[in-house]
Amino acid sequence: MAIRFGGRYSPGAKAEAEANLPARAVPGKIHHRLEGRTTWITVAGVPFLLGAFFQDPVGMATNLAGFGILAGGMFMTRQGLQAEAAYDARRIARRPAIPRKLFGGVLTGLGLAVGAVEPGTGAMAGAGVIGLMGAALHWFSFGPDPMKDKGMEGIDPVQQDRVARFVEEAEGYLAAMRDAILRTRDRGLEARVERFAGVARGLFRRVEEDPGDLTAARRYLGVYLMGARDATVKFVDLYVQTQDASARAAWEALIADLETNFAARTRSLMQGSRADMDIEIEVLRDRLAREGVRVPQPAPEPEMPRLEGDRGQRLDDLLHETGWKERR
């Protein structure tokens, strides 16, 4: 695919103010560092698949079943690793509803046992040993699933579930915007949607960490994102047919305004949390003071020497006042 290059004076270049804005990290899909192992283990089970065609009907069935169960176990394991990565990426998170890695380990051991079955005395016992060893190695390789909630102490579970529903709905709006903008086949527009999604997800994370902020952010997670999705779909329908530059400029201005508002709302919620913390500290200080406990006040920051009067001051005078020359 061709990539468009341009500079400051190229046609259609961005305004200088916009070009100087700091780049925001575009959040991608969260991956676990061990996901690649599931692919290699699935590939290692290919001999079951190939060897099935050189067996009798019973051997063919067991080999095919063994490979299928092993592949299913690796699929469950991959899903479990992705759920664990999402769990680790958040400061406040619920444990996965389904222990996918546990089920993946069971399926892996079962697949190895089924694939290792051969007619003969003691065949089932040997296959069982292989299956148990496979499940144990799976446990040591991928570890257990997260089994408890993280950072949920003191948070109303009903309110947290309500936040989860709103965030899921908001993520759906962002996904619809991303799918719609792909029709333009313009990498600049795709990157613009991803940057906006990154700012919006910052607000999502803020609300997830403090469900009490949902009331203040509810319109942003619902009405505003729904409007952004509808505007994006209509813009794409028009732009694909006409390549209208004015329509593109209007849409980009809308996304920029929304991005600014989302960032401002996130900062506002963070400042509100700081104010709440300061109030709690002052209340605690007052209570301790009433109990007769003296709490030391934080030391004020040292002030730098100032120039007095309207006259100028030489560097030697400043060094003399600060005592730098005496220390030398």
PDB file of N, CA and C in Angstrom, residues 169-215:
ATOM      1  N   GLU A 169     -20.520  -0.339  26.181  1.00  0.00           N
ATOM      2  CA  GLU A 169     -21.273   0.367  25.141  1.00  0.00           C
ATOM      3  C   GLU A 169     -20.404   1.409  24.450  1.00  0.00           C
ATOM      4  N   ALA A 170     -19.594   2.134  25.228  1.00  0.00           N
ATOM      5  CA  ALA A 170     -18.716   3.144  24.642  1.00  0.00           C
ATOM      6  C   ALA A 170     -17.664   2.506  23.742  1.00  0.00           C
ATOM      7  N   GLU A 171     -17.116   1.369  24.143  1.00  0.00           N
ATOM      8  CA  GLU A 171     -16.153   0.669  23.289  1.00  0.00           C
ATOM      9  C   GLU A 171     -16.804   0.234  21.980  1.00  0.00           C
ATOM     10  N   GLY A 172     -18.081  -0.109  22.031  1.00  0.00           N
ATOM     11  CA  GLY A 172     -18.796  -0.451  20.801  1.00  0.00           C
ATOM     12  C   GLY A 172     -18.883   0.725  19.845  1.00  0.00           C
ATOM     13  N   TYR A 173     -19.105   1.926  20.380  1.00  0.00           N
ATOM     14  CA  TYR A 173     -19.137   3.117  19.527  1.00  0.00           C
ATOM     15  C   TYR A 173     -17.775   3.368  18.883  1.00  0.00           C
ATOM     16  N   LEU A 174     -16.705   3.213  19.657  1.00  0.00           N
ATOM     17  CA  LEU A 174     -15.363   3.402  19.098  1.00  0.00           C
ATOM     18  C   LEU A 174     -15.058   2.362  18.026  1.00  0.00           C
ATOM     19  N   ALA A 175     -15.477   1.121  18.256  1.00  0.00           N
ATOM     20  CA  ALA A 175     -15.253   0.077  17.252  1.00  0.00           C
ATOM     21  C   ALA A 175     -16.015   0.383  15.969  1.00  0.00           C
ATOM     22  N   ALA A 176     -17.240   0.911  16.097  1.00  0.00           N
ATOM     23  CA  ALA A 176     -18.018   1.268  14.908  1.00  0.00           C
ATOM     24  C   ALA A 176     -17.348   2.406  14.146  1.00  0.00           C
ATOM     25  N   MET A 177     -16.792   3.382  14.859  1.00  0.00           N
ATOM     26  CA  MET A 177     -16.061   4.462  14.192  1.00  0.00           C
ATOM     27  C   MET A 177     -14.845   3.922  13.454  1.00  0.00           C
ATOM     28  N   ARG A 178     -14.132   3.026  14.082  1.00  0.00           N
ATOM     29  CA  ARG A 178     -12.935   2.458  13.450  1.00  0.00           C
ATOM     30  C   ARG A 178     -13.302   1.642  12.213  1.00  0.00           C
ATOM     31  N   ASP A 179     -14.364   0.862  12.290  1.00  0.00           N
ATOM     32  CA  ASP A 179     -14.788   0.068  11.134  1.00  0.00           C
ATOM     33  C   ASP A 179     -15.253   0.962   9.991  1.00  0.00           C
ATOM     34  N   ALA A 180     -15.949   2.051  10.331  1.00  0.00           N
ATOM     35  CA  ALA A 180     -16.449   2.946   9.287  1.00  0.00           C
ATOM     36  C   ALA A 180     -15.308   3.669   8.581  1.00  0.00           C
ATOM     37  N   ILE A 181     -14.334   4.149   9.339  1.00  0.00           N
ATOM     38  CA  ILE A 181     -13.268   4.943   8.735  1.00  0.00           C
ATOM     39  C   ILE A 181     -12.361   4.091   7.859  1.00  0.00           C
ATOM     40  N   LEU A 182     -12.350   2.772   8.054  1.00  0.00           N
ATOM     41  CA  LEU A 182     -11.538   1.900   7.202  1.00  0.00           C
ATOM     42  C   LEU A 182     -11.989   1.948   5.751  1.00  0.00           C
ATOM     43  N   ARG A 183     -13.240   2.289   5.522  1.00  0.00           N
ATOM     44  CA  ARG A 183     -13.747   2.344   4.146  1.00  0.00           C
ATOM     45  C   ARG A 183     -13.101   3.455   3.343  1.00  0.00           C
ATOM     46  N   THR A 184     -12.554   4.472   3.998  1.00  0.00           N
ATOM     47  CA  THR A 184     -11.910   5.564   3.266  1.00  0.00           C
ATOM     48  C   THR A 184     -10.535   5.169   2.737  1.00  0.00           C
ATOM     49  N   ARG A 185      -9.925   4.128   3.321  1.00  0.00           N
ATOM     50  CA  ARG A 185      -8.575   3.692   2.943  1.00  0.00           C
ATOM     51  C   ARG A 185      -7.569   4.839   3.049  1.00  0.00           C
ATOM     52  N   ASP A 186      -7.779   5.685   4.042  1.00  0.00           N
ATOM     53  CA  ASP A 186      -6.900   6.827   4.295  1.00  0.00           C
ATOM     54  C   ASP A 186      -6.239   6.601   5.654  1.00  0.00           C
ATOM     55  N   ARG A 187      -4.941   6.396   5.650  1.00  0.00           N
ATOM     56  CA  ARG A 187      -4.248   6.076   6.895  1.00  0.00           C
ATOM     57  C   ARG A 187      -4.226   7.260   7.849  1.00  0.00           C
ATOM     58  N   GLY A 188      -4.279   8.477   7.296  1.00  0.00           N
ATOM     59  CA  GLY A 188      -4.331   9.646   8.158  1.00  0.00           C
ATOM     60  C   GLY A 188      -5.619   9.714   8.955  1.00  0.00           C
ATOM     61  N   LEU A 189      -6.742   9.416   8.297  1.00  0.00           N
ATOM     62  CA  LEU A 189      -8.024   9.407   8.992  1.00  0.00           C
ATOM     63  C   LEU A 189      -8.096   8.260   9.995  1.00  0.00           C
ATOM     64  N   GLU A 190      -7.544   7.115   9.629  1.00  0.00           N
ATOM     65  CA  GLU A 190      -7.538   5.990  10.570  1.00  0.00           C
ATOM     66  C   GLU A 190      -6.733   6.336  11.820  1.00  0.00           C
ATOM     67  N   ALA A 191      -5.574   6.979  11.624  1.00  0.00           N
ATOM     68  CA  ALA A 191      -4.761   7.368  12.779  1.00  0.00           C
ATOM     69  C   ALA A 191      -5.480   8.411  13.624  1.00  0.00           C
ATOM     70  N   ARG A 192      -6.260   9.274  12.967  1.00  0.00           N
ATOM     71  CA  ARG A 192      -6.995  10.305  13.726  1.00  0.00           C
ATOM     72  C   ARG A 192      -8.034   9.671  14.637  1.00  0.00           C
ATOM     73  N   VAL A 193      -8.721   8.666  14.132  1.00  0.00           N
ATOM     74  CA  VAL A 193      -9.707   7.966  14.962  1.00  0.00           C
ATOM     75  C   VAL A 193      -9.015   7.244  16.117  1.00  0.00           C
ATOM     76  N   GLU A 194      -7.861   6.651  15.865  1.00  0.00           N
ATOM     77  CA  GLU A 194      -7.148   5.942  16.926  1.00  0.00           C
ATOM     78  C   GLU A 194      -6.678   6.901  18.014  1.00  0.00           C
ATOM     79  N   ARG A 195      -6.231   8.102  17.627  1.00  0.00           N
ATOM     80  CA  ARG A 195      -5.815   9.072  18.641  1.00  0.00           C
ATOM     81  C   ARG A 195      -6.991   9.500  19.499  1.00  0.00           C
ATOM     82  N   PHE A 196      -8.132   9.735  18.852  1.00  0.00           N
ATOM     83  CA  PHE A 196      -9.326  10.087  19.621  1.00  0.00           C
ATOM     84  C   PHE A 196      -9.737   8.943  20.541  1.00  0.00           C
ATOM     85  N   ALA A 197      -9.647   7.717  20.048  1.00  0.00           N
ATOM     86  CA  ALA A 197      -9.994   6.562  20.876  1.00  0.00           C
ATOM     87  C   ALA A 197      -9.070   6.463  22.087  1.00  0.00           C
ATOM     88  N   GLY A 198      -7.795   6.808  21.911  1.00  0.00           N
ATOM     89  CA  GLY A 198      -6.872   6.775  23.039  1.00  0.00           C
ATOM     90  C   GLY A 198      -7.263   7.761  24.131  1.00  0.00           C
ATOM     91  N   VAL A 199      -7.666   8.971  23.732  1.00  0.00           N
ATOM     92  CA  VAL A 199      -8.104   9.963  24.719  1.00  0.00           C
ATOM     93  C   VAL A 199      -9.393   9.509  25.392  1.00  0.00           C
ATOM     94  N   ALA A 200     -10.324   8.966  24.607  1.00  0.00           N
ATOM     95  CA  ALA A 200     -11.588   8.496  25.179  1.00  0.00           C
ATOM     96  C   ALA A 200     -11.348   7.362  26.171  1.00  0.00           C
ATOM     97  N   ARG A 201     -10.435   6.470  25.851  1.00  0.00           N
ATOM     98  CA  ARG A 201     -10.163   5.359  26.775  1.00  0.00           C
ATOM     99  C   ARG A 201      -9.519   5.847  28.066  1.00  0.00           C
ATOM    100  N   GLY A 202      -8.823   6.970  28.012  1.00  0.00           N
ATOM    101  CA  GLY A 202      -8.322   7.546  29.253  1.00  0.00           C
ATOM    102  C   GLY A 202      -9.453   7.909  30.198  1.00  0.00           C
ATOM    103  N   LEU A 203     -10.547   8.434  29.638  1.00  0.00           N
ATOM    104  CA  LEU A 203     -11.726   8.720  30.459  1.00  0.00           C
ATOM    105  C   LEU A 203     -12.377   7.433  30.942  1.00  0.00           C
ATOM    106  N   PHE A 204     -12.404   6.401  30.092  1.00  0.00           N
ATOM    107  CA  PHE A 204     -12.968   5.110  30.517  1.00  0.00           C
ATOM    108  C   PHE A 204     -12.221   4.583  31.743  1.00  0.00           C
ATOM    109  N   ARG A 205     -10.888   4.613  31.671  1.00  0.00           N
ATOM    110  CA  ARG A 205     -10.102   4.082  32.779  1.00  0.00           C
ATOM    111  C   ARG A 205     -10.335   4.890  34.053  1.00  0.00           C
ATOM    112  N   ARG A 206     -10.506   6.186  33.891  1.00  0.00           N
ATOM    113  CA  ARG A 206     -10.742   7.029  35.061  1.00  0.00           C
ATOM    114  C   ARG A 206     -12.058   6.655  35.740  1.00  0.00           C
ATOM    115  N   VAL A 207     -13.097   6.438  34.947  1.00  0.00           N
ATOM    116  CA  VAL A 207     -14.399   6.083  35.509  1.00  0.00           C
ATOM    117  C   VAL A 207     -14.350   4.688  36.114  1.00  0.00           C
ATOM    118  N   GLU A 208     -13.608   3.779  35.501  1.00  0.00           N
ATOM    119  CA  GLU A 208     -13.484   2.436  36.065  1.00  0.00           C
ATOM    120  C   GLU A 208     -12.780   2.460  37.419  1.00  0.00           C
ATOM    121  N   GLU A 209     -11.786   3.324  37.557  1.00  0.00           N
ATOM    122  CA  GLU A 209     -11.068   3.402  38.821  1.00  0.00           C
ATOM    123  C   GLU A 209     -11.902   4.055  39.916  1.00  0.00           C
ATOM    124  N   ASP A 210     -12.790   4.962  39.539  1.00  0.00           N
ATOM    125  CA  ASP A 210     -13.655   5.625  40.519  1.00  0.00           C
ATOM    126  C   ASP A 210     -15.075   5.638  39.970  1.00  0.00           C
ATOM    127  N   PRO A 211     -15.865   4.605  40.240  1.00  0.00           N
ATOM    128  CA  PRO A 211     -17.226   4.539  39.685  1.00  0.00           C
ATOM    129  C   PRO A 211     -18.102   5.716  40.069  1.00  0.00           C
ATOM    130  N   GLY A 212     -17.742   6.440  41.125  1.00  0.00           N
ATOM    131  CA  GLY A 212     -18.526   7.610  41.492  1.00  0.00           C
ATOM    132  C   GLY A 212     -18.486   8.713  40.457  1.00  0.00           C
ATOM    133  N   ASP A 213     -17.499   8.668  39.541  1.00  0.00           N
ATOM    134  CA  ASP A 213     -17.403   9.681  38.486  1.00  0.00           C
ATOM    135  C   ASP A 213     -18.317   9.388  37.306  1.00  0.00           C
ATOM    136  N   LEU A 214     -19.054   8.293  37.350  1.00  0.00           N
ATOM    137  CA  LEU A 214     -19.891   7.927  36.208  1.00  0.00           C
ATOM    138  C   LEU A 214     -20.943   8.984  35.920  1.00  0.00           C
ATOM    139  N   THR A 215     -21.522   9.573  36.961  1.00  0.00           N
ATOM    140  CA  THR A 215     -22.561  10.585  36.748  1.00  0.00           C
ATOM    141  C   THR A 215     -22.021  11.760  35.949  1.00  0.00           C
TER     142      THR A 215
END
